[in-house]
PDB file of C-alpha atoms in Angstrom:
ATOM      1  CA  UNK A   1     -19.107 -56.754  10.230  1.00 53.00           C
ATOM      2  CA  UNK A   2     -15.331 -57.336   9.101  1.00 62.00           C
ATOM      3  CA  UNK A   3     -14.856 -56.372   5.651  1.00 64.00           C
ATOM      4  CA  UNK A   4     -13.116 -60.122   4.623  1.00 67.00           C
ATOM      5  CA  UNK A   5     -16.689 -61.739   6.201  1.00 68.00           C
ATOM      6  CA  UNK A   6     -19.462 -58.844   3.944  1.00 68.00           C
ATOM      7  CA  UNK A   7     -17.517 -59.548   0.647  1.00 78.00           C
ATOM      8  CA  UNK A   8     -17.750 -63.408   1.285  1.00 79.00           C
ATOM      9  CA  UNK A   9     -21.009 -63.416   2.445  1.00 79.00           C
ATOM     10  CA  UNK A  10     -21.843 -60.821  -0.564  1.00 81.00           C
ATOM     11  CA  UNK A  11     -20.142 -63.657  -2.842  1.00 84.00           C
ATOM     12  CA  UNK A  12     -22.029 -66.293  -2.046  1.00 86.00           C
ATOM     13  CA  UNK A  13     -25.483 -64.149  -2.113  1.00 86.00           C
ATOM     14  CA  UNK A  14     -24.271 -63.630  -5.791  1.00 86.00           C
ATOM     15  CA  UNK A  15     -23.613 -66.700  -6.892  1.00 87.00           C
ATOM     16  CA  UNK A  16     -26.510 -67.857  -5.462  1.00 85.00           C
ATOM     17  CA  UNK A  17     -28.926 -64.998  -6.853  1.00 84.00           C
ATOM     18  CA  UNK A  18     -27.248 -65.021 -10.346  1.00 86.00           C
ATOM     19  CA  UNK A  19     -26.624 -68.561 -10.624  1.00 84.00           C
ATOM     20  CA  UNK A  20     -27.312 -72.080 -10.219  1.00 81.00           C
ATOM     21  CA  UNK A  21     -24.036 -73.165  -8.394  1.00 79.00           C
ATOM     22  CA  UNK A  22     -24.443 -75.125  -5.062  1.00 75.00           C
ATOM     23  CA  UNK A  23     -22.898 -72.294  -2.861  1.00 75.00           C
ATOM     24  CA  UNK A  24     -24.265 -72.854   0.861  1.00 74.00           C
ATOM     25  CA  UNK A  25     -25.952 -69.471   1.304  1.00 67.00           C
ATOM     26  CA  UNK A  26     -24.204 -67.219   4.293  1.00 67.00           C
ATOM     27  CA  UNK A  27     -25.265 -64.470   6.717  1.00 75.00           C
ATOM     28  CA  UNK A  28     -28.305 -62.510   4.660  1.00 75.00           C
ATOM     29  CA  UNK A  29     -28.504 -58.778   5.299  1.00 83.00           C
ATOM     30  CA  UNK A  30     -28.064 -55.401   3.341  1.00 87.00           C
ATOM     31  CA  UNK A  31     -24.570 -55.195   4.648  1.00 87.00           C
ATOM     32  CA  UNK A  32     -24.498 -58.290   2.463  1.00 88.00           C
ATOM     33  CA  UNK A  33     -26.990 -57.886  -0.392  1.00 87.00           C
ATOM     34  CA  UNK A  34     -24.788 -54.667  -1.140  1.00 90.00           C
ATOM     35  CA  UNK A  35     -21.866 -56.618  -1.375  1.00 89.00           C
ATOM     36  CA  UNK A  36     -23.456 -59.078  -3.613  1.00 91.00           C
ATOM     37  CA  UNK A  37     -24.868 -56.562  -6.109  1.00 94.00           C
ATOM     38  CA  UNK A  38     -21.441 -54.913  -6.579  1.00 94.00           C
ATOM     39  CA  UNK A  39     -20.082 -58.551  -7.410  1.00 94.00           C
ATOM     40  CA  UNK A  40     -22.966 -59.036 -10.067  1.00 95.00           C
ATOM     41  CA  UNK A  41     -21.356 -58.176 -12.907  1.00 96.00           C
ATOM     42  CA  UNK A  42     -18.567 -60.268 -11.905  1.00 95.00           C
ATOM     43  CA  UNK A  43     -20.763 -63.640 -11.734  1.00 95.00           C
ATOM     44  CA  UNK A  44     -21.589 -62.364 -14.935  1.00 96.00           C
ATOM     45  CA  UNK A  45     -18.151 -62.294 -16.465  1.00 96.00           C
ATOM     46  CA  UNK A  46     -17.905 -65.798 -14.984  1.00 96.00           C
ATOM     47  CA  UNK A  47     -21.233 -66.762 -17.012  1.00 97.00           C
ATOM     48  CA  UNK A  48     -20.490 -65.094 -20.025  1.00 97.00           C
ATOM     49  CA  UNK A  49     -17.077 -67.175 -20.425  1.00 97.00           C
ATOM     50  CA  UNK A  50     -19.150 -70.279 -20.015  1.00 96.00           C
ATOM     51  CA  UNK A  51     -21.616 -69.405 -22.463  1.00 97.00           C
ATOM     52  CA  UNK A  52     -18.643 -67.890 -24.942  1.00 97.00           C
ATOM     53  CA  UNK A  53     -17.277 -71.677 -24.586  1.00 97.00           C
ATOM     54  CA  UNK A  54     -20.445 -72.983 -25.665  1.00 97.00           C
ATOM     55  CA  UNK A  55     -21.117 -71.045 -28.185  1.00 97.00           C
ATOM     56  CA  UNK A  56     -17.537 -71.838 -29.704  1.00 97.00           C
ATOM     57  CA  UNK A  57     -18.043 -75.432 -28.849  1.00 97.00           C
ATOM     58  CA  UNK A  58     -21.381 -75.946 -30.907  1.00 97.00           C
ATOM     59  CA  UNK A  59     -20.361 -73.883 -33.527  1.00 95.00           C
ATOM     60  CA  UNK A  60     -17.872 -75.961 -34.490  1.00 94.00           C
ATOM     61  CA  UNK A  61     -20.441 -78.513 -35.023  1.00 95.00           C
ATOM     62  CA  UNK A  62     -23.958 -77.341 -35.642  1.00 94.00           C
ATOM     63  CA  UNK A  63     -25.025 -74.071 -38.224  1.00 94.00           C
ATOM     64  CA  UNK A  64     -24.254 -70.587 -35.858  1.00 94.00           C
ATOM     65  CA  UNK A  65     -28.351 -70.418 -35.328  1.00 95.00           C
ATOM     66  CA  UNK A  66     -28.795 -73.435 -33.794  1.00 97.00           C
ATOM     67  CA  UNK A  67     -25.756 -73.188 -31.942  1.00 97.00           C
ATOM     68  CA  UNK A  68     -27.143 -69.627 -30.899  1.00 97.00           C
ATOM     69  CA  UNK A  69     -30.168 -70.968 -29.216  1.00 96.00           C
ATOM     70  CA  UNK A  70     -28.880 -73.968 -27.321  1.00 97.00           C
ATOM     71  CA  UNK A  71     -26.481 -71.027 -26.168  1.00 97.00           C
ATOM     72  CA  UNK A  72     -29.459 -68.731 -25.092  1.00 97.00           C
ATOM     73  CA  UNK A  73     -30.717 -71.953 -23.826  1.00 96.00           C
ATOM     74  CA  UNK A  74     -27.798 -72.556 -21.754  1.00 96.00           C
ATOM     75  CA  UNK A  75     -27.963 -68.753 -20.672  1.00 95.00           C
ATOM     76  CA  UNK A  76     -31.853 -69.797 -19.031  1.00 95.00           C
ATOM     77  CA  UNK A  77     -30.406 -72.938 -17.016  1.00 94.00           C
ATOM     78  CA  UNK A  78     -27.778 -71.572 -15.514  1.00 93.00           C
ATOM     79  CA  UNK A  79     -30.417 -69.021 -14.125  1.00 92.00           C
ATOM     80  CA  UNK A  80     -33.268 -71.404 -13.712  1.00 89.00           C
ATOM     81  CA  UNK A  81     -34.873 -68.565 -16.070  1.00 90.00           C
ATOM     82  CA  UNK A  82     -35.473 -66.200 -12.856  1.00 89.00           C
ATOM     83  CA  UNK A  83     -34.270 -62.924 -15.307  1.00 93.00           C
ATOM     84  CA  UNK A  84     -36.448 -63.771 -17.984  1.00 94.00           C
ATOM     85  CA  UNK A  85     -39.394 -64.323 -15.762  1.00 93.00           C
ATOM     86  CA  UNK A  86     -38.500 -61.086 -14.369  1.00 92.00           C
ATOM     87  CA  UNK A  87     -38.721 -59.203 -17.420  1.00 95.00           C
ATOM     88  CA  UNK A  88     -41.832 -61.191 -18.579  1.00 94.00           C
ATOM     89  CA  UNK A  89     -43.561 -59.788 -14.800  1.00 93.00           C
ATOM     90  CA  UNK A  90     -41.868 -56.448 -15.461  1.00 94.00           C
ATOM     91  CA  UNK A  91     -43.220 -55.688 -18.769  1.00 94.00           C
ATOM     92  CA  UNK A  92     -46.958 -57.489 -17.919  1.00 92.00           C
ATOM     93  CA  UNK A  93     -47.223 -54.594 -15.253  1.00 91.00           C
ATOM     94  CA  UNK A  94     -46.245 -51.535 -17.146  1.00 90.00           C
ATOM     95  CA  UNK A  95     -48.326 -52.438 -19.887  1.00 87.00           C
ATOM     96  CA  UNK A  96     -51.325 -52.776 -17.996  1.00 84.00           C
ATOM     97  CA  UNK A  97     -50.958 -49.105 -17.398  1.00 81.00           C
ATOM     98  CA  UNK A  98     -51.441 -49.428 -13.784  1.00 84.00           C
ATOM     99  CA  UNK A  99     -50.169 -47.792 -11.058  1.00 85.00           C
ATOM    100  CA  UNK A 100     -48.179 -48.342  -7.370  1.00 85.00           C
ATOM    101  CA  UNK A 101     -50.382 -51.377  -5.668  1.00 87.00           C
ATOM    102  CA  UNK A 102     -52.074 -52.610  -8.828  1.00 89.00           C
ATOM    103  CA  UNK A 103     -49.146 -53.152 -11.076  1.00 87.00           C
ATOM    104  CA  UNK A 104     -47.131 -55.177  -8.190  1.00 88.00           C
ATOM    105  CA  UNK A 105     -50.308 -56.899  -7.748  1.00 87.00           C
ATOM    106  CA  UNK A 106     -50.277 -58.094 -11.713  1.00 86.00           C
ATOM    107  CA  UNK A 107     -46.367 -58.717 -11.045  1.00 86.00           C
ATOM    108  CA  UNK A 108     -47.353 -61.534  -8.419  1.00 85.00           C
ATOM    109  CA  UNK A 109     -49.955 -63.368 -10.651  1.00 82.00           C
ATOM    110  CA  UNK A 110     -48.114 -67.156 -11.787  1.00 81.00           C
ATOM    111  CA  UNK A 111     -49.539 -66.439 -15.243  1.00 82.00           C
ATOM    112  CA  UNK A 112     -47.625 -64.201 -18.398  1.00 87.00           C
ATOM    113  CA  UNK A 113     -49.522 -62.211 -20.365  1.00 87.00           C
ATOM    114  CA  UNK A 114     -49.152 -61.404 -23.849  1.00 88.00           C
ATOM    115  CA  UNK A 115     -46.847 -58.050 -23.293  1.00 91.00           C
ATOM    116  CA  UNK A 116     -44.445 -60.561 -21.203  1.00 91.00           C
ATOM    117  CA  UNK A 117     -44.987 -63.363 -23.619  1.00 94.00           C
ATOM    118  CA  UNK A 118     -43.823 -60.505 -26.620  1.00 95.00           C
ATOM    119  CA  UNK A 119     -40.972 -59.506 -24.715  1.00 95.00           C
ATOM    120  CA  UNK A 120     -39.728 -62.669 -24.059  1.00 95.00           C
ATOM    121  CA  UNK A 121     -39.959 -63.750 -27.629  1.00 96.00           C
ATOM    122  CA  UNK A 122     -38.451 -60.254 -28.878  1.00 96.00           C
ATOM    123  CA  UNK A 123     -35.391 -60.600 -26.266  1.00 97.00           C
ATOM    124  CA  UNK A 124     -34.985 -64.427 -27.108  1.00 97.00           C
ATOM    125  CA  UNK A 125     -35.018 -63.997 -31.019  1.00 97.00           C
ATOM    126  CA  UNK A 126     -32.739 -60.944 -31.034  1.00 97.00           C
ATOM    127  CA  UNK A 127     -30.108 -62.721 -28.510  1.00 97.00           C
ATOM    128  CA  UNK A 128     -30.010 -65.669 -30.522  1.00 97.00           C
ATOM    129  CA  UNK A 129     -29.415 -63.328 -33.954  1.00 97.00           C
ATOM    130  CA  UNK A 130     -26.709 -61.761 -32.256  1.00 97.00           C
ATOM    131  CA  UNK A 131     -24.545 -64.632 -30.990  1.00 98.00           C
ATOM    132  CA  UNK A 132     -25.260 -65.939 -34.369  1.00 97.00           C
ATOM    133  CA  UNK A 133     -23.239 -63.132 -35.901  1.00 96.00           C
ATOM    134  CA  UNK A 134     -20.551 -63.333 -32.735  1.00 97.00           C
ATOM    135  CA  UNK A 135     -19.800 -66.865 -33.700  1.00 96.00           C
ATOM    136  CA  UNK A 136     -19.056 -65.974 -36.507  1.00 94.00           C
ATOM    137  CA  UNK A 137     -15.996 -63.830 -35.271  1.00 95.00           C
ATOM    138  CA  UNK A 138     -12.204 -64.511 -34.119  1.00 96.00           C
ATOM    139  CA  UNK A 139     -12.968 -66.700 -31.154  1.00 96.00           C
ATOM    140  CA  UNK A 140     -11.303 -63.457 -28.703  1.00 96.00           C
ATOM    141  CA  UNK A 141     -13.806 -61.417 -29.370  1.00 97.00           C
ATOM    142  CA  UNK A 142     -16.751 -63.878 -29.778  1.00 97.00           C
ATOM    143  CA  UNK A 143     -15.479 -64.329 -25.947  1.00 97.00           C
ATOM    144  CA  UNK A 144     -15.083 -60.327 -25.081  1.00 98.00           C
ATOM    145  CA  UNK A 145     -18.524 -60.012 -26.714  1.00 98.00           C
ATOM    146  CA  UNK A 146     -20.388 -62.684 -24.525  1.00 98.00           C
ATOM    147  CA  UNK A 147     -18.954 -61.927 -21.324  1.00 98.00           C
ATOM    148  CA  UNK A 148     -19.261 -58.579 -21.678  1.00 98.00           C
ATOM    149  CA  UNK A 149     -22.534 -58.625 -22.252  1.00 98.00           C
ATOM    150  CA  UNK A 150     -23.393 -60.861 -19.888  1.00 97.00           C
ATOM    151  CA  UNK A 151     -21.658 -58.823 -16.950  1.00 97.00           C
ATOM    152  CA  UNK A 152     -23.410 -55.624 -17.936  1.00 97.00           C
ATOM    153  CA  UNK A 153     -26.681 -57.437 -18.115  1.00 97.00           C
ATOM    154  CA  UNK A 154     -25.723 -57.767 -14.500  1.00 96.00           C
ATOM    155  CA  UNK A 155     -23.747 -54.382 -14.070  1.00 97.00           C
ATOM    156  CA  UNK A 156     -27.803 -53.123 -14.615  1.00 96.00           C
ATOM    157  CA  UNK A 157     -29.037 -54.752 -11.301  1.00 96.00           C
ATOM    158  CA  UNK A 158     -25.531 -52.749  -9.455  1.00 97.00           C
ATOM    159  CA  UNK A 159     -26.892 -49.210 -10.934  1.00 96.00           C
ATOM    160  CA  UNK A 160     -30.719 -50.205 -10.210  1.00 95.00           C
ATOM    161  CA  UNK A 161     -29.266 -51.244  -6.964  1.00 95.00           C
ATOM    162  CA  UNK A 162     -27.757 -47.591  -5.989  1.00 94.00           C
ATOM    163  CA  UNK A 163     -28.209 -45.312  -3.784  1.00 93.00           C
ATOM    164  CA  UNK A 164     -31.386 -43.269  -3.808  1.00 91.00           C
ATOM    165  CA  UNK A 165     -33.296 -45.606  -5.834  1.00 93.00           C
ATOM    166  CA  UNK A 166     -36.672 -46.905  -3.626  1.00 93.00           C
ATOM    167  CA  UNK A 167     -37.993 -50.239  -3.114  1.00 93.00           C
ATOM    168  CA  UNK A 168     -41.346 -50.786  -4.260  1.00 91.00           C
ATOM    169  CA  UNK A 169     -42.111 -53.365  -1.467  1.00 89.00           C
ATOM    170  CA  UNK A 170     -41.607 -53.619   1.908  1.00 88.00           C
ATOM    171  CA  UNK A 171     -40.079 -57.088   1.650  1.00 86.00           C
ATOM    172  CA  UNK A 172     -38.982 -59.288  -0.412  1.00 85.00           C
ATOM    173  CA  UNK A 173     -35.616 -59.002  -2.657  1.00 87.00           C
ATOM    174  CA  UNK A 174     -36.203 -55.816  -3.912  1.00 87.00           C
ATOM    175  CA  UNK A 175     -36.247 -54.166  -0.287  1.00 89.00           C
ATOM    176  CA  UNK A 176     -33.335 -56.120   0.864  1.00 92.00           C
ATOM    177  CA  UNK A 177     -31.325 -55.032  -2.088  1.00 92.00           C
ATOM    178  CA  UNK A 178     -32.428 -51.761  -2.939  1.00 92.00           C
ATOM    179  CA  UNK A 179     -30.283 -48.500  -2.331  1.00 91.00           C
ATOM    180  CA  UNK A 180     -27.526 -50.680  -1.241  1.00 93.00           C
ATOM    181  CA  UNK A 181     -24.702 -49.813  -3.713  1.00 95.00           C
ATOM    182  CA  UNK A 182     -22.293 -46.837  -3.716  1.00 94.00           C
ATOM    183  CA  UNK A 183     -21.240 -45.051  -6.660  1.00 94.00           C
ATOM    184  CA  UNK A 184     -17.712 -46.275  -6.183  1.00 96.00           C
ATOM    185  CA  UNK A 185     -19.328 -49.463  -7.090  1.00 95.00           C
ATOM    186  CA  UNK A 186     -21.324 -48.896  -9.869  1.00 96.00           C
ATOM    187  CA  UNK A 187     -17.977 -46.684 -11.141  1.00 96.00           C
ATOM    188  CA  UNK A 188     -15.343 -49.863 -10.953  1.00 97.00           C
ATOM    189  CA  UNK A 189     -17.998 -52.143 -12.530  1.00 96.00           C
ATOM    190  CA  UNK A 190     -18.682 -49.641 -15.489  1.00 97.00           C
ATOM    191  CA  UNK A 191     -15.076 -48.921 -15.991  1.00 97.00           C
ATOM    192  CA  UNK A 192     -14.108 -53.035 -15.951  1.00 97.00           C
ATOM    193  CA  UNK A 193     -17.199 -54.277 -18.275  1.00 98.00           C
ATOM    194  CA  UNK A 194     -16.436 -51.507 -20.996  1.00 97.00           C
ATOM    195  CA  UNK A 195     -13.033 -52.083 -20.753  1.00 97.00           C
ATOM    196  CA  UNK A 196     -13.618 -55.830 -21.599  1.00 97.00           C
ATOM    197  CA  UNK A 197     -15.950 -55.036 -24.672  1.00 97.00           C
ATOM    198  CA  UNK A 198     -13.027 -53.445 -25.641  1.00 97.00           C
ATOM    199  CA  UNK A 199     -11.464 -56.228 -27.921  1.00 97.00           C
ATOM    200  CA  UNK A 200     -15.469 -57.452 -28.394  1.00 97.00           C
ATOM    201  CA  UNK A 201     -15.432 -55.853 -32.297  1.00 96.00           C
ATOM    202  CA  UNK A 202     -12.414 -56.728 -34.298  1.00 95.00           C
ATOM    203  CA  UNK A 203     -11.065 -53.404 -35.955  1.00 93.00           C
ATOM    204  CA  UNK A 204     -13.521 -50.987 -33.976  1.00 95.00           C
ATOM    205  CA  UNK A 205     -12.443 -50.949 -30.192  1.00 96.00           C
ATOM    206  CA  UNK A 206     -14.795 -47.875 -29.384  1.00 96.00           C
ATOM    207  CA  UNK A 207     -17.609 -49.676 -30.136  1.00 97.00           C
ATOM    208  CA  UNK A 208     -18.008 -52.427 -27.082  1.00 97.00           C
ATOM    209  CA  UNK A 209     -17.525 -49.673 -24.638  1.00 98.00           C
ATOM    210  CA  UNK A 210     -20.433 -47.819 -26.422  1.00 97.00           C
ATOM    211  CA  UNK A 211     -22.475 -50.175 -26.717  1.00 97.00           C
ATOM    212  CA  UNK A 212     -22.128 -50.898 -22.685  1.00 98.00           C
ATOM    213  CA  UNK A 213     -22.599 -47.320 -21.907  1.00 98.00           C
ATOM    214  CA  UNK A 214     -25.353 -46.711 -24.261  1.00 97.00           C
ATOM    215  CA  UNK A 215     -27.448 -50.175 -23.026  1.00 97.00           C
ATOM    216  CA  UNK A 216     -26.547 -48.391 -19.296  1.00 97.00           C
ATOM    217  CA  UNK A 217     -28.312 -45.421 -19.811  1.00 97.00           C
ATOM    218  CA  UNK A 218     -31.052 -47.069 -21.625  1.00 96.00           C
ATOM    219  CA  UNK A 219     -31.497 -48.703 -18.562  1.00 95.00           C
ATOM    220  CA  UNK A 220     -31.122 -45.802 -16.447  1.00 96.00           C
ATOM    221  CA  UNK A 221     -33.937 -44.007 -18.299  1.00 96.00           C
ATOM    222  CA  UNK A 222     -36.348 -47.586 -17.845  1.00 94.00           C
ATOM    223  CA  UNK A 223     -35.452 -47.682 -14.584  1.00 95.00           C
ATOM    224  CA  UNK A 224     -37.408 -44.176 -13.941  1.00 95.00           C
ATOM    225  CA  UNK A 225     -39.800 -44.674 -15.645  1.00 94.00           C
ATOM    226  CA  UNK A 226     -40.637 -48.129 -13.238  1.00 93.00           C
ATOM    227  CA  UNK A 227     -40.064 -46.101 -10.388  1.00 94.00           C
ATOM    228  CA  UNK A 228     -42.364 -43.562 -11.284  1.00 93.00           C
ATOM    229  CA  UNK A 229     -45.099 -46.585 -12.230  1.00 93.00           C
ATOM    230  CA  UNK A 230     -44.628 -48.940  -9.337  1.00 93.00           C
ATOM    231  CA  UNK A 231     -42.863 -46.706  -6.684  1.00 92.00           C
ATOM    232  CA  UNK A 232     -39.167 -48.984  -6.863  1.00 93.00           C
ATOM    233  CA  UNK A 233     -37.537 -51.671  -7.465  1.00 94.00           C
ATOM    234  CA  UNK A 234     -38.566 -55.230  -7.043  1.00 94.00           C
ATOM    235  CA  UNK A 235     -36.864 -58.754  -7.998  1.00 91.00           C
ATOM    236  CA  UNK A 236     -38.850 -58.998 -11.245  1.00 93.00           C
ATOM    237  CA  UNK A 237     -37.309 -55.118 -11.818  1.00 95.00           C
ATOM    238  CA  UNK A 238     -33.914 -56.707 -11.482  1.00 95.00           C
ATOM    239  CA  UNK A 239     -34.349 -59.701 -13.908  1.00 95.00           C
ATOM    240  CA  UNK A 240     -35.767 -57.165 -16.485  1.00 95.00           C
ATOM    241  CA  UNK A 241     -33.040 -54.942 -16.493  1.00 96.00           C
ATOM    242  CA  UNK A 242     -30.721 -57.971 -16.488  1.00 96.00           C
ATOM    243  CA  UNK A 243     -32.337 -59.086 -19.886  1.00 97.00           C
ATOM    244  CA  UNK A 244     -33.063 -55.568 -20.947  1.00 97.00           C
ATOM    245  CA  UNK A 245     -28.960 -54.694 -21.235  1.00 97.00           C
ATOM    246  CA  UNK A 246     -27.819 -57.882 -22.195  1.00 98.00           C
ATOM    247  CA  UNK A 247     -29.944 -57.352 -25.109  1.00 97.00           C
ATOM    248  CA  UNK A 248     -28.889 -53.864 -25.685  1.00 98.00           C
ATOM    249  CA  UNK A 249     -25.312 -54.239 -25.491  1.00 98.00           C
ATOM    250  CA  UNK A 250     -25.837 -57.866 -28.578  1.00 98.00           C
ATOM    251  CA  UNK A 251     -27.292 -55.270 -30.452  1.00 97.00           C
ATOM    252  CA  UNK A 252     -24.425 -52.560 -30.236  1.00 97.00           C
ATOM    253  CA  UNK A 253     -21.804 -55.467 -30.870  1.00 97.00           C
ATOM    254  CA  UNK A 254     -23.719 -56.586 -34.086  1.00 96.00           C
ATOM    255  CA  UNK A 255     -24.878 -53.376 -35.661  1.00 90.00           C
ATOM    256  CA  UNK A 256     -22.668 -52.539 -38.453  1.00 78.00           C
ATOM    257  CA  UNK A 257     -23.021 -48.476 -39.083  1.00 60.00           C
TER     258      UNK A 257
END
């Protein structure tokens, strides 16, 4: 496949995974799932300057909390809430304490238990807090904060995407996706999403990029561990880890010491 057709294709898988835009969906293979998961954190930058806007916007018109949660609110639209279900799946399985072919089972049941219900309230409340404090900020870096965030929220599903990492199903997204993304990859979209955390703290430029590289190998670390529970990755995985870092990197922007 021409190079010029895989990254279009990949594009519109991404936009189409990560998003809610009306992109008409293109030729659907690993060629271009690969493509697609390089490109995440990308459709996250895009997000992340359209939930820094909001933020701004409502802030200027409503206390930073409230403006906060419309913005995390925002944040589960424009995803139809697929990453937070993920996580809620995610976290139901490994604390059932079952293994392989029983967790993925729990993973497939419509209903959230009350691990996933916890984690969704934990990751909610603690977002919220954070862009609370962000509004607060020079409106650059309440925008280099949010979008960099957002993108390595999505930067996590490019390194749980790479090479050597299993699938824990035969189908589904998780076996189209998995092992599909080269280290070049995961190396650009590291280097670009700590680079634009950057300017994300006013005064303390080290600490965006740490927080990015910290959430990644938090995420690294929780990514074993699933593989070693459920035997790979799966599209709940992906939504977790897309929650899990977002989180993680809020928390490394806010925290003061």
């Amino acid at each position: 496949m021409p190079a010029e057709r895989r990254l279009g294709d990949g594009l519109r898988l991404a936009l189409t995974t990560f998003s809610t835009l009306p992109v008409r969906a293109g030729r659907v293979d690993r060629a271009a799932a690969g493509a697609a998961m390089a490109l995440a954190p990308a459709i996250g930058a895009l997000l992340g300057a359209a939930l820094a806007g909001a933020l701004l916007a409502l802030s200027a018109v409503a206390a930073p909390l409230v403006a906060a949660g419309v913005t995390v609110g925002v944040g589960a639209l424009l995803t139809r809430g697929l990453h937070l279900d993920g996580l809620a799946d995610t976290v139901d399985a490994l604390g059932s304490y079952r293994r392989g072919a029983a967790a993925l089972e729990i993973m497939k049941k419509p209903d959230v238990g009350p691990f996933g219900v916890a984690a969704l309230v934990v990751v909610l409340l603690v977002q919220a807090a954070a862009l609370a404090e962000l509004a607060a900020r020079p409106w650059p870096a309440t925008l280099a904060a949010v979008v960099a965030a957002t993108a390595a929220g999505r930067l996590g599903v490019t390194v749980a995407c790479r090479r050597g990492v299993p699938a824990a199903r035969p189908d589904g997204l998780g076996a189209l996706v998995a092992g599909t993304v080269g280290p070049v990859a995961v190396g650009l979209g590291t280097a670009a999403v700590a680079l634009v955390a950057v300017a994300a703290v006013p005064g303390r430029p080290w600490q965006g990029p740490a927080a990015v590289l910290a959430a990644l190998a938090v995420a690294v670390l929780l990514l074993r561990h699933v593989v070693r529970r459920l035997g790979g990755v799966t599209g709940d995985v992906l939504g977790a880890a897309v929650e899990v870092v977002t989180t993680l990197v809020y928390l490394g922007l806010v925290a003061t010491r």
